[in-house]
GROMACS .gro file of C-alpha atoms in nm:
model
  207
    1LYS     CA    1  18.420   6.339  29.637
    2MET     CA    2  18.321   6.136  29.332
    3PRO     CA    3  18.309   5.760  29.393
    4ASP     CA    4  18.583   5.554  29.229
    5LEU     CA    5  18.403   5.390  28.938
    6ARG     CA    6  18.708   5.212  28.798
    7TYR     CA    7  18.788   4.850  28.870
    8THR     CA    8  18.983   4.565  28.712
    9VAL     CA    9  18.805   4.286  28.525
   10ARG     CA   10  18.984   3.953  28.490
   11SER     CA   11  18.850   3.672  28.271
   12LEU     CA   12  19.008   3.333  28.208
   13TYR     CA   13  18.877   3.186  27.883
   14TYR     CA   14  18.868   2.816  27.807
   15ASP     CA   15  18.902   2.666  27.460
   16SER     CA   16  18.982   2.337  27.292
   17PRO     CA   17  19.337   2.243  27.184
   18LYS     CA   18  19.236   2.339  26.828
   19LEU     CA   19  19.085   2.670  26.947
   20ASP     CA   20  18.738   2.577  26.819
   21PHE     CA   21  18.566   2.865  27.001
   22TYR     CA   22  18.815   3.116  26.859
   23TRP     CA   23  18.764   2.997  26.502
   24GLU     CA   24  18.385   2.991  26.539
   25LYS     CA   25  18.402   3.363  26.617
   26ILE     CA   26  18.647   3.437  26.334
   27ASP     CA   27  18.436   3.239  26.085
   28GLY     CA   28  18.116   3.415  26.190
   29VAL     CA   29  17.932   3.108  26.318
   30LYS     CA   30  17.590   3.235  26.428
   31VAL     CA   31  17.540   2.996  26.720
   32ARG     CA   32  17.844   2.976  26.945
   33ARG     CA   33  17.952   2.984  27.309
   34LYS     CA   34  18.228   3.098  27.542
   35LEU     CA   35  18.325   2.960  27.880
   36ARG     CA   36  18.514   3.180  28.119
   37ILE     CA   37  18.598   3.233  28.484
   38ARG     CA   38  18.559   3.598  28.583
   39SER     CA   39  18.679   3.787  28.887
   40TYR     CA   40  18.768   4.143  28.978
   41ASN     CA   41  19.060   4.348  29.105
   42SER     CA   42  19.346   4.173  29.288
   43LEU     CA   43  19.355   3.844  29.475
   44LYS     CA   44  19.243   3.856  29.838
   45PRO     CA   45  19.160   3.586  30.094
   46ASP     CA   46  18.788   3.645  30.036
   47SER     CA   47  18.802   3.686  29.656
   48VAL     CA   48  18.506   3.545  29.464
   49ALA     CA   49  18.487   3.430  29.104
   50PHE     CA   50  18.211   3.343  28.862
   51LEU     CA   51  18.171   3.048  28.630
   52GLU     CA   52  18.014   3.196  28.317
   53ILE     CA   53  17.866   3.041  28.005
   54LYS     CA   54  17.792   3.292  27.732
   55ARG     CA   55  17.586   3.175  27.436
   56ARG     CA   56  17.517   3.373  27.123
   57TYR     CA   57  17.228   3.303  26.887
   58GLY     CA   58  17.276   3.553  26.605
   59THR     CA   59  17.237   3.891  26.775
   60ALA     CA   60  17.081   3.748  27.093
   61VAL     CA   61  17.309   3.674  27.387
   62VAL     CA   62  17.228   3.453  27.687
   63LYS     CA   63  17.464   3.444  27.986
   64GLU     CA   64  17.456   3.206  28.282
   65ARG     CA   65  17.680   3.249  28.584
   66ALA     CA   66  17.739   3.095  28.924
   67LYS     CA   67  17.932   3.252  29.213
   68TYR     CA   68  18.195   3.071  29.418
   69SER     CA   69  18.491   3.164  29.632
   70PHE     CA   70  18.806   3.172  29.422
   71ASP     CA   71  18.955   2.898  29.640
   72GLU     CA   72  18.657   2.676  29.556
   73ILE     CA   73  18.686   2.754  29.184
   74SER     CA   74  19.054   2.665  29.196
   75ARG     CA   75  18.977   2.335  29.366
   76LEU     CA   76  18.692   2.245  29.130
   77MET     CA   77  18.883   2.327  28.812
   78SER     CA   78  19.199   2.144  28.919
   79SER     CA   79  19.025   1.822  28.816
   80PRO     CA   80  18.690   1.882  28.639
   81ALA     CA   81  18.635   1.511  28.575
   82ASN     CA   82  18.632   1.444  28.950
   83ILE     CA   83  18.354   1.697  29.009
   84TRP     CA   84  18.098   1.432  28.922
   85LEU     CA   85  18.217   1.227  29.221
   86THR     CA   86  18.093   1.492  29.464
   87TYR     CA   87  17.834   1.663  29.244
   88ASP     CA   88  17.536   1.782  29.446
   89GLN     CA   89  17.240   1.918  29.250
   90SER     CA   90  17.120   2.107  29.556
   91MET     CA   91  17.436   2.320  29.567
   92ASP     CA   92  17.408   2.688  29.476
   93GLY     CA   93  17.510   2.725  29.113
   94SER     CA   94  17.502   2.350  29.055
   95LEU     CA   95  17.315   2.383  28.723
   96VAL     CA   96  17.581   2.611  28.575
   97LEU     CA   97  17.859   2.397  28.723
   98GLY     CA   98  17.709   2.087  28.566
   99LYS     CA   99  17.693   2.254  28.225
  100TRP     CA  100  18.048   2.379  28.270
  101VAL     CA  101  18.188   2.034  28.338
  102ASP     CA  102  17.984   1.882  28.056
  103ASN     CA  103  18.132   2.133  27.810
  104ILE     CA  104  18.486   2.082  27.941
  105LEU     CA  105  18.468   1.705  27.899
  106ARG     CA  106  18.280   1.714  27.569
  107TRP     CA  107  18.510   1.967  27.400
  108ASN     CA  108  18.828   1.880  27.590
  109LEU     CA  109  18.848   2.241  27.707
  110GLU     CA  110  19.145   2.385  27.891
  111PRO     CA  111  19.258   2.730  28.008
  112ALA     CA  112  19.373   2.941  27.713
  113VAL     CA  113  19.417   3.309  27.795
  114VAL     CA  114  19.344   3.562  28.068
  115ILE     CA  115  19.200   3.892  27.947
  116ALA     CA  116  19.233   4.179  28.195
  117TYR     CA  117  19.132   4.544  28.164
  118GLU     CA  118  19.027   4.847  28.360
  119ARG     CA  119  18.655   4.934  28.348
  120GLU     CA  120  18.442   5.231  28.440
  121ALA     CA  121  18.072   5.148  28.468
  122TYR     CA  122  17.775   5.385  28.473
  123VAL     CA  123  17.409   5.301  28.533
  124GLY     CA  124  17.097   5.500  28.437
  125ARG     CA  125  16.898   5.637  28.731
  126HIS     CA  126  16.546   5.689  28.598
  127ASP     CA  127  16.472   5.400  28.362
  128ASP     CA  128  16.475   5.081  28.565
  129ASP     CA  129  16.269   4.887  28.310
  130ASN     CA  130  16.514   4.964  28.028
  131ASN     CA  131  16.819   4.891  28.246
  132VAL     CA  132  17.040   5.149  28.074
  133ARG     CA  133  17.412   5.133  28.146
  134PHE     CA  134  17.737   5.192  27.967
  135THR     CA  135  18.093   5.085  28.027
  136ILE     CA  136  18.432   5.221  27.926
  137ASP     CA  137  18.710   4.963  27.902
  138MET     CA  138  19.077   5.058  27.877
  139ASP     CA  139  19.426   4.909  27.905
  140VAL     CA  140  19.313   4.572  27.769
  141ARG     CA  141  19.582   4.309  27.801
  142ALA     CA  142  19.626   3.934  27.759
  143ARG     CA  143  19.825   3.666  27.935
  144ILE     CA  144  19.859   3.313  27.800
  145THR     CA  145  19.806   3.060  28.077
  146GLU     CA  146  19.743   2.694  28.147
  147SER     CA  147  19.604   2.724  28.499
  148VAL     CA  148  19.310   2.886  28.675
  149ASN     CA  149  19.552   2.969  28.956
  150GLU     CA  150  19.708   3.234  28.731
  151LEU     CA  151  19.387   3.435  28.694
  152PHE     CA  152  19.532   3.719  28.902
  153ALA     CA  153  19.890   3.703  28.771
  154THR     CA  154  20.018   4.026  28.615
  155ASP     CA  155  20.356   3.925  28.472
  156ASN     CA  156  20.408   3.868  28.098
  157GLU     CA  157  20.092   4.056  28.003
  158ILE     CA  158  20.056   4.157  27.638
  159PRO     CA  159  19.898   4.500  27.572
  160LEU     CA  160  19.614   4.481  27.318
  161THR     CA  161  19.455   4.824  27.280
  162GLY     CA  162  19.722   5.085  27.357
  163ASN     CA  163  19.556   5.421  27.419
  164LEU     CA  164  19.222   5.316  27.268
  165TYR     CA  165  18.904   5.296  27.477
  166ILE     CA  166  18.612   5.058  27.424
  167LEU     CA  167  18.269   5.207  27.494
  168GLU     CA  168  17.978   4.966  27.527
  169LEU     CA  169  17.622   5.098  27.538
  170LYS     CA  170  17.371   4.860  27.695
  171TYR     CA  171  16.994   4.865  27.735
  172ASN     CA  172  16.711   4.615  27.745
  173ASN     CA  173  16.448   4.760  27.511
  174PHE     CA  174  16.543   5.084  27.337
  175MET     CA  175  16.828   5.333  27.314
  176PRO     CA  176  16.738   5.649  27.511
  177LYS     CA  177  16.754   5.989  27.343
  178TRP     CA  178  17.057   6.107  27.539
  179MET     CA  179  17.248   5.800  27.427
  180ARG     CA  180  17.156   5.862  27.063
  181ALA     CA  181  17.275   6.221  27.101
  182LEU     CA  182  17.604   6.097  27.246
  183VAL     CA  183  17.660   5.867  26.949
  184GLN     CA  184  17.582   6.143  26.699
  185GLU     CA  185  17.785   6.416  26.871
  186PHE     CA  186  18.105   6.213  26.879
  187GLY     CA  187  18.046   6.024  26.553
  188LEU     CA  188  18.067   5.687  26.725
  189GLN     CA  189  18.060   5.379  26.503
  190GLN     CA  190  17.937   5.039  26.614
  191ARG     CA  191  18.199   4.767  26.589
  192SER     CA  192  18.220   4.408  26.702
  193ILE     CA  193  18.527   4.355  26.919
  194SER     CA  194  18.625   4.028  27.084
  195LYS     CA  195  18.884   4.080  27.355
  196TYR     CA  196  18.927   3.703  27.368
  197CYS     CA  197  19.007   3.676  26.997
  198MET     CA  198  19.249   3.968  27.023
  199GLY     CA  199  19.428   3.791  27.306
  200ILE     CA  200  19.451   3.458  27.123
  201HIS     CA  201  19.576   3.627  26.806
  202GLU     CA  202  19.844   3.831  26.979
  203GLY     CA  203  19.942   3.574  27.240
  204ILE     CA  204  19.937   3.247  27.047
  205LEU     CA  205  19.885   3.279  26.673
  206SER     CA  206  20.133   3.563  26.621
  207ASN     CA  207  20.419   3.369  26.780
   0.00000   0.00000   0.00000
């Protein structure tokens, strides 16, 4: 039996009241960032979540993440300003947490939208140095929210992609021959797609 390679990705994106991060992407600003809380599948007592900071410098992308239980994330994000009162630099993930809180307070960030989708992920077997992998995302949907506690909520979701699939090819150094052949055989075209921007446009700006 083939293993089940499909799972649900859930990401809660933060932005300023003026949606500065959204407009930076729309305007093509070369140096920009995103802050999100990411988790997977449905909520369980032992669910974990990740604080992620994603920075883009032109075509280069740098991502930092720290892992916590979802209960801890919920507690921390309920009052980011109070985190400094108990901030411990020796904690696991404390560096990312510190940057997170700094960004929240500096930009007045707040929860904006949850982006959820189903993903199938595949990893290359024989090229560890190149770290080849590709993902297929489907059923992308958005849910406007004001609370981290709604990361796993499924009501009032807005469909974004219909029957379309998003294929992302990833590698560290070079595209392998089989991947090039795949692109040529199916006439695939590279496009820049921001699920976050799609969600903001459909969930907030279109209303």
